[in-house]
Tab-separated table of C-alpha atoms in Angstrom:
chain	number	residue	atom	x	y	z
Y	198	UNK	CA	-12.425	-19.947	-4.691
Y	199	UNK	CA	-12.949	-20.517	-8.349
Y	200	UNK	CA	-10.169	-20.700	-10.923
Y	201	UNK	CA	-11.593	-17.586	-12.548
Y	202	UNK	CA	-10.604	-15.592	-9.463
Y	203	UNK	CA	-6.963	-16.189	-10.205
Y	204	UNK	CA	-5.184	-14.067	-12.812
Y	205	UNK	CA	-3.913	-15.735	-15.957
Y	206	UNK	CA	-0.233	-16.747	-15.404
Y	207	UNK	CA	-0.626	-16.807	-11.507
Y	208	UNK	CA	-1.487	-19.742	-9.124
Y	209	UNK	CA	-2.821	-20.038	-5.662
Y	210	UNK	CA	0.768	-20.656	-4.433
Y	211	UNK	CA	1.608	-17.006	-5.851
Y	212	UNK	CA	-0.155	-15.672	-2.470
Y	213	UNK	CA	2.766	-16.688	-0.464
Y	214	UNK	CA	6.589	-17.004	-0.833
Y	215	UNK	CA	8.765	-17.093	-4.036
Y	216	UNK	CA	12.415	-18.170	-4.453
Y	217	UNK	CA	14.603	-15.256	-3.817
Y	218	UNK	CA	16.593	-13.722	-6.723
Y	219	UNK	CA	19.903	-12.070	-6.491
Y	220	UNK	CA	21.055	-8.616	-4.955
Y	221	UNK	CA	20.539	-7.087	-1.515
Y	222	UNK	CA	17.256	-5.438	-2.582
Y	223	UNK	CA	15.455	-8.360	-4.190
Y	224	UNK	CA	12.444	-8.337	-1.946
Y	225	UNK	CA	8.854	-9.693	-1.551
Y	226	UNK	CA	6.053	-7.308	-0.465
Y	227	UNK	CA	2.612	-7.548	0.930
Y	228	UNK	CA	0.508	-4.131	0.952
Y	229	UNK	CA	-2.924	-3.860	2.681
Y	230	UNK	CA	-4.739	-0.436	2.301
Y	231	UNK	CA	-8.165	0.708	3.496
Y	232	UNK	CA	-10.167	3.649	3.491
Y	233	UNK	CA	-13.698	4.459	4.580
Y	234	UNK	CA	-16.080	5.425	1.765
Y	235	UNK	CA	-16.206	8.995	3.010
Y	236	UNK	CA	-12.345	9.299	3.046
Y	237	UNK	CA	-12.253	10.394	6.529
Y	238	UNK	CA	-10.405	7.427	7.935
Y	239	UNK	CA	-7.880	4.968	6.601
Y	240	UNK	CA	-4.599	3.065	7.096
Y	241	UNK	CA	-2.267	0.504	5.491
Y	242	UNK	CA	0.060	-2.028	6.291
Y	243	UNK	CA	3.376	-3.262	4.316
Y	244	UNK	CA	5.212	-6.361	5.079
Y	245	UNK	CA	8.443	-6.352	2.966
Y	246	UNK	CA	11.061	-9.152	3.169
Y	247	UNK	CA	14.633	-8.815	2.098
Y	248	UNK	CA	15.877	-12.467	2.290
Y	249	UNK	CA	19.392	-11.582	1.149
Y	250	UNK	CA	19.703	-9.258	4.106
Y	251	UNK	CA	17.995	-11.527	6.312
Y	252	UNK	CA	15.753	-8.691	7.560
Y	253	UNK	CA	12.100	-7.575	7.104
Y	254	UNK	CA	10.367	-4.218	7.083
Y	255	UNK	CA	7.018	-3.598	8.680
Y	256	UNK	CA	4.949	-0.593	8.304
Y	257	UNK	CA	1.455	-0.051	9.813
Y	258	UNK	CA	-0.524	3.105	10.395
Y	259	UNK	CA	-3.942	4.761	10.841
Y	260	UNK	CA	-4.777	8.236	9.606
Y	261	UNK	CA	-7.750	10.400	9.348
Y	262	UNK	CA	-9.403	13.629	8.950
Y	263	UNK	CA	-8.435	15.817	12.066
Y	264	UNK	CA	-6.554	12.877	13.587
Y	265	UNK	CA	-2.851	12.545	14.455
Y	266	UNK	CA	-0.867	9.938	12.491
Y	267	UNK	CA	-0.402	6.748	14.383
Y	268	UNK	CA	2.430	4.786	12.734
Y	269	UNK	CA	4.661	1.752	13.224
Y	270	UNK	CA	7.866	1.799	10.964
Y	271	UNK	CA	10.496	-1.040	11.879
Y	272	UNK	CA	13.086	-1.869	9.488
Y	273	UNK	CA	14.946	-4.155	11.723
Y	274	UNK	CA	12.440	-7.063	12.246
Y	275	UNK	CA	13.615	-10.766	12.047
Y	276	UNK	CA	12.095	-12.323	8.987
Y	277	UNK	CA	9.300	-14.776	9.346
Y	278	UNK	CA	9.830	-18.593	8.700
Y	279	UNK	CA	8.102	-19.797	5.581
Y	280	UNK	CA	5.323	-20.540	5.047
Y	281	UNK	CA	4.208	-18.295	7.862
Y	282	UNK	CA	3.854	-14.429	7.547
Y	283	UNK	CA	3.967	-14.063	11.433
Y	284	UNK	CA	6.681	-11.577	12.635
Y	285	UNK	CA	7.624	-10.625	16.281
Y	286	UNK	CA	9.847	-7.739	17.591
Y	287	UNK	CA	10.174	-5.639	20.416
Y	288	UNK	CA	6.780	-4.109	21.021
Y	289	UNK	CA	5.361	-5.716	17.946
Y	290	UNK	CA	3.510	-8.800	16.729
Y	291	UNK	CA	1.760	-9.077	13.394
Y	292	UNK	CA	0.361	-11.932	11.293
Y	293	UNK	CA	-0.896	-12.240	7.768
Y	294	UNK	CA	-2.998	-15.273	6.737
Y	295	UNK	CA	-4.189	-16.374	3.268
Y	296	UNK	CA	-7.547	-17.889	4.253
Y	297	UNK	CA	-8.562	-18.375	0.653
Y	298	UNK	CA	-6.125	-17.499	-2.299
Y	299	UNK	CA	-7.116	-14.483	-4.148
Y	300	UNK	CA	-10.353	-14.257	-2.248
Y	301	UNK	CA	-9.833	-13.621	1.546
Y	302	UNK	CA	-6.848	-12.785	3.636
Y	303	UNK	CA	-6.860	-11.740	7.407
Y	304	UNK	CA	-4.481	-9.522	9.236
Y	305	UNK	CA	-3.699	-9.149	12.958
Y	306	UNK	CA	-1.241	-6.759	14.667
Y	307	UNK	CA	-0.558	-5.771	18.383
Y	308	UNK	CA	2.135	-3.102	18.718
Y	309	UNK	CA	3.206	0.286	20.269
Y	310	UNK	CA	3.055	2.832	17.776
Y	311	UNK	CA	4.058	6.534	17.533
Y	312	UNK	CA	1.479	9.197	17.651
Y	313	UNK	CA	2.493	12.336	15.829
Y	314	UNK	CA	0.663	15.672	15.234
Y	315	UNK	CA	3.013	16.322	12.240
Y	316	UNK	CA	3.591	13.477	9.900
Y	317	UNK	CA	6.747	15.230	8.368
Y	318	UNK	CA	8.510	14.303	11.627
Y	319	UNK	CA	8.852	10.727	10.106
Y	320	UNK	CA	11.384	12.243	7.768
Y	321	UNK	CA	13.808	13.075	10.619
Y	322	UNK	CA	13.817	11.819	14.284
Y	323	UNK	CA	10.184	11.511	15.316
Y	324	UNK	CA	9.208	12.248	18.901
Y	325	UNK	CA	5.599	11.550	19.712
Y	326	UNK	CA	3.363	9.632	22.208
Y	327	UNK	CA	3.834	5.914	22.580
Y	328	UNK	CA	0.417	4.671	21.722
Y	329	UNK	CA	-0.975	1.045	22.088
Y	330	UNK	CA	-2.134	-0.027	18.662
Y	331	UNK	CA	-3.850	-2.942	17.120
Y	332	UNK	CA	-5.366	-4.370	13.910
Y	333	UNK	CA	-7.848	-7.270	13.433
Y	334	UNK	CA	-9.027	-6.804	9.741
Y	335	UNK	CA	-10.159	-9.059	6.892
Y	336	UNK	CA	-9.565	-8.157	3.187
Y	337	UNK	CA	-12.289	-9.928	0.960
Y	338	UNK	CA	-11.928	-9.613	-2.834
Y	339	UNK	CA	-14.385	-7.113	-4.298
Y	340	UNK	CA	-14.304	-8.184	-8.133
Y	341	UNK	CA	-11.255	-9.610	-9.944
Y	342	UNK	CA	-7.386	-9.589	-9.142
Y	343	UNK	CA	-5.205	-7.656	-11.624
Y	344	UNK	CA	-1.792	-8.973	-12.723
Y	345	UNK	CA	0.884	-6.623	-13.935
Y	346	UNK	CA	1.918	-6.863	-17.481
Y	347	UNK	CA	4.559	-9.618	-18.295
Y	348	UNK	CA	7.951	-8.746	-17.004
Y	349	UNK	CA	6.658	-7.339	-13.575
Y	350	UNK	CA	5.855	-9.922	-10.899
Y	351	UNK	CA	3.145	-8.189	-9.152
Y	352	UNK	CA	-0.662	-8.300	-8.828
Y	353	UNK	CA	-3.340	-6.106	-7.250
Y	354	UNK	CA	-6.564	-7.164	-5.523
Y	355	UNK	CA	-9.616	-4.729	-4.914
Y	356	UNK	CA	-11.333	-5.636	-1.620
Y	357	UNK	CA	-13.819	-4.805	0.911
Y	358	UNK	CA	-12.380	-4.368	4.377
Y	359	UNK	CA	-14.039	-4.972	7.720
Y	360	UNK	CA	-12.988	-5.631	11.453
Y	361	UNK	CA	-11.500	-3.315	14.127
Y	362	UNK	CA	-8.796	-0.897	14.837
Y	363	UNK	CA	-7.502	-0.192	18.267
Y	364	UNK	CA	-5.747	3.112	18.952
Y	365	UNK	CA	-5.154	3.649	22.803
Y	366	UNK	CA	-8.407	3.359	24.454
Y	367	UNK	CA	-10.294	3.851	21.267
Y	368	UNK	CA	-11.821	1.007	19.414
Y	369	UNK	CA	-12.745	1.786	15.759
Y	370	UNK	CA	-15.176	-0.465	13.855
Y	371	UNK	CA	-13.976	-0.698	10.167
Y	372	UNK	CA	-16.498	-1.057	7.092
Y	373	UNK	CA	-14.367	0.157	4.352
Y	374	UNK	CA	-13.044	-0.491	0.836
Y	375	UNK	CA	-9.515	-1.242	0.080
Y	376	UNK	CA	-6.752	-2.951	-1.917
Y	377	UNK	CA	-3.988	-5.350	-1.470
Y	378	UNK	CA	-1.106	-6.259	-3.678
Y	379	UNK	CA	1.847	-8.645	-3.680
Y	380	UNK	CA	5.205	-8.208	-5.368
Y	381	UNK	CA	8.453	-9.914	-5.682
Y	382	UNK	CA	11.558	-8.957	-7.442
Y	383	UNK	CA	14.377	-6.351	-7.450
Y	384	UNK	CA	12.969	-2.956	-5.968
Y	385	UNK	CA	15.559	-0.077	-5.909
Y	386	UNK	CA	13.629	2.766	-4.067
Y	387	UNK	CA	16.454	5.247	-4.747
Y	388	UNK	CA	16.477	4.997	-8.619
Y	389	UNK	CA	12.857	5.323	-10.119
Y	390	UNK	CA	10.262	7.668	-8.807
Y	391	UNK	CA	6.442	6.824	-9.265
Y	392	UNK	CA	2.971	7.604	-8.450
Y	393	UNK	CA	0.736	4.732	-7.511
Y	394	UNK	CA	-3.096	5.072	-6.754
Y	395	UNK	CA	-5.838	2.930	-5.997
Y	396	UNK	CA	-9.579	3.447	-5.013
Y	397	UNK	CA	-13.233	3.472	-5.254
Y	398	UNK	CA	-15.953	5.376	-6.806
Y	399	UNK	CA	-19.441	5.803	-5.393
Y	400	UNK	CA	-21.041	3.879	-8.170
Y	401	UNK	CA	-18.938	1.046	-7.447
Y	402	UNK	CA	-16.124	1.547	-9.995
Y	403	UNK	CA	-12.596	0.355	-8.788
Y	404	UNK	CA	-9.451	1.734	-10.353
Y	405	UNK	CA	-5.677	1.433	-9.972
Y	406	UNK	CA	-2.716	2.813	-11.751
Y	407	UNK	CA	0.965	3.363	-11.728
Y	408	UNK	CA	3.036	5.964	-13.396
Y	409	UNK	CA	6.935	5.556	-13.366
Y	410	UNK	CA	9.574	8.249	-13.765
Y	411	UNK	CA	13.382	8.385	-14.054
Y	412	UNK	CA	14.297	11.825	-13.002
Y	413	UNK	CA	11.908	14.153	-14.841
Y	414	UNK	CA	11.106	11.839	-17.683
Y	415	UNK	CA	8.078	9.455	-17.625
Y	416	UNK	CA	9.012	5.876	-18.285
Y	417	UNK	CA	6.550	4.282	-21.110
Y	418	UNK	CA	5.123	1.753	-18.560
Y	419	UNK	CA	1.524	2.138	-17.581
Y	420	UNK	CA	-0.004	-0.582	-15.494
Y	421	UNK	CA	-3.517	-0.297	-14.240
Y	422	UNK	CA	-7.139	-1.241	-14.390
Y	423	UNK	CA	-10.707	0.030	-14.401
Y	424	UNK	CA	-13.441	-2.151	-13.012
Y	425	UNK	CA	-16.852	-0.950	-13.546
Y	426	UNK	CA	-19.741	-2.120	-11.186
Y	427	UNK	CA	-20.689	-5.457	-11.951
Y	428	UNK	CA	-18.656	-5.381	-15.111
Y	429	UNK	CA	-15.388	-7.153	-16.067
Y	430	UNK	CA	-11.992	-5.763	-14.933
Y	431	UNK	CA	-10.120	-4.021	-17.956
Y	432	UNK	CA	-6.424	-3.214	-18.016
Y	433	UNK	CA	-5.728	0.280	-19.192
Y	434	UNK	CA	-3.339	1.179	-21.881
Y	435	UNK	CA	-2.070	4.474	-20.408
Y	436	UNK	CA	-1.963	6.050	-17.011
Y	437	UNK	CA	-1.011	9.476	-16.022
Y	438	UNK	CA	-0.327	11.506	-12.949
Y	439	UNK	CA	0.282	15.081	-12.001
Y	440	UNK	CA	0.781	16.617	-8.585
Y	441	UNK	CA	1.504	20.069	-6.968
Y	442	UNK	CA	4.141	19.887	-4.145
Y	443	UNK	CA	3.782	21.615	-0.915
Y	444	UNK	CA	5.957	21.701	2.170
Y	445	UNK	CA	8.192	18.590	2.841
Y	446	UNK	CA	7.414	17.283	-0.685
Y	447	UNK	CA	3.798	16.458	0.420
Y	448	UNK	CA	1.329	16.770	-2.618
Y	449	UNK	CA	-1.220	19.419	-1.968
Y	450	UNK	CA	-3.461	18.410	-5.067
Y	451	UNK	CA	-3.114	15.870	-7.827
Y	452	UNK	CA	-4.770	14.410	-10.911
Y	453	UNK	CA	-4.527	10.629	-12.028
Y	454	UNK	CA	-5.960	9.266	-15.341
Y	455	UNK	CA	-6.566	5.747	-16.424
Y	456	UNK	CA	-7.307	5.721	-20.227
Y	457	UNK	CA	-10.788	7.805	-20.430
Y	458	UNK	CA	-11.234	7.974	-16.638
Y	459	UNK	CA	-9.575	11.276	-15.238
Y	460	UNK	CA	-9.876	12.061	-11.452
Y	461	UNK	CA	-8.943	14.853	-9.206
Y	462	UNK	CA	-6.959	13.667	-6.164
Y	463	UNK	CA	-7.491	15.435	-2.642
Y	464	UNK	CA	-4.805	14.293	-0.079
Y	465	UNK	CA	-6.490	14.025	3.274
Y	466	UNK	CA	-3.984	12.709	5.635
Y	467	UNK	CA	-0.273	11.459	5.128
Y	468	UNK	CA	1.641	8.667	6.495
Y	469	UNK	CA	5.035	8.982	5.148
Y	470	UNK	CA	8.118	6.841	5.419
Y	471	UNK	CA	12.009	7.723	5.145
Y	472	UNK	CA	13.807	5.078	3.124
Y	473	UNK	CA	17.480	4.827	3.384
Y	474	UNK	CA	19.889	2.247	1.860
Y	475	UNK	CA	22.577	2.653	4.520
Y	476	UNK	CA	25.011	3.937	1.905
Y	477	UNK	CA	24.060	7.470	1.724
Y	478	UNK	CA	20.870	7.187	-0.743
Y	479	UNK	CA	17.584	8.562	0.646
Y	480	UNK	CA	14.158	8.486	-0.829
Y	481	UNK	CA	11.034	10.208	0.662
Y	482	UNK	CA	7.813	8.172	0.500
Y	483	UNK	CA	4.526	10.085	1.211
Y	484	UNK	CA	1.604	7.965	1.237
Y	485	UNK	CA	-1.714	9.578	1.646
Y	486	UNK	CA	-5.337	8.742	2.331
Y	487	UNK	CA	-7.272	10.499	-0.602
Y	488	UNK	CA	-10.501	11.550	-1.821
Y	489	UNK	CA	-11.066	11.191	-5.509
Y	490	UNK	CA	-13.598	13.219	-7.769
Y	491	UNK	CA	-14.582	12.609	-11.257
Y	492	UNK	CA	-15.371	16.115	-12.863
Y	493	UNK	CA	-16.844	14.437	-15.986
Y	494	UNK	CA	-19.762	12.684	-13.961
Y	495	UNK	CA	-19.665	13.919	-10.410
Y	496	UNK	CA	-18.759	10.773	-8.933
Y	497	UNK	CA	-16.686	10.741	-5.727
Y	498	UNK	CA	-14.756	8.152	-3.931
Y	499	UNK	CA	-11.685	7.238	-1.612
Y	500	UNK	CA	-8.596	5.380	-1.672
Y	501	UNK	CA	-4.894	5.801	-1.314
Y	502	UNK	CA	-1.919	7.279	-3.373
Y	503	UNK	CA	1.795	7.199	-2.973
Y	504	UNK	CA	4.584	9.088	-4.480
Y	505	UNK	CA	8.216	7.810	-4.267
Y	506	UNK	CA	10.566	10.697	-4.290
Y	507	UNK	CA	14.200	9.824	-4.707
Y	508	UNK	CA	16.383	12.670	-3.149
């Protein structure tokens, strides 16, 4: 690791825990996404800690073109003991290790997942096959980490991802692109909606952006970056996103833009989560493995997008 890998305003210690703030929904979150370069297979993991509730949320999944959703969603996990990020629950073990800050993280998981032919069942009482599920993956930084603008404690790290995924008797070798992020602070899922996207284009360009909404109004807050192959990462001044919603609120098509880079988005497979606050508020949270297309240059790529949809 060199100091140039750490974004301004952050330190190596920021890869791990931060002192909690106030309120039940102050949380700390680590996301890990991966997608094969042809967009045919992907997955993600989220570890979310809510120290004031003394609980952790854990999500992990694998999706693919023509494949059932294989998903682990557990909102009642005992939180890990700092500085460890290892969790254990009934039918679940997972660990997340910072090998070199801002350069290399490893992730392991052994669990029983739910296999579903229809991902929309995750919005109700899902019934599916109990599937042995495992992850042994590494995220290695591919370029430069991006720190969100002042006022938001969050950063994104474009990565290369490799290792193995186990689904039942199937052993899948992974050589993919991905992104991981880490954030800490108050996150009320049931007030703001947003579109988040991150991916890779076949010339090596990396991109990320978030568009935030309050009801139908877009909030003037546009974090994101574009990193050309071999070039410096550049924060963008404006991100935008549109989408066409289909059944269950799953987007059937979408567009995203990051300053001058405008992309068409094709959702390939969904891995949604239902979010409930215990007091009657509900948000639907479809995340999707996606293919991206740049109509201006013909470039194509892959990655992930999410749409937070407070009900």
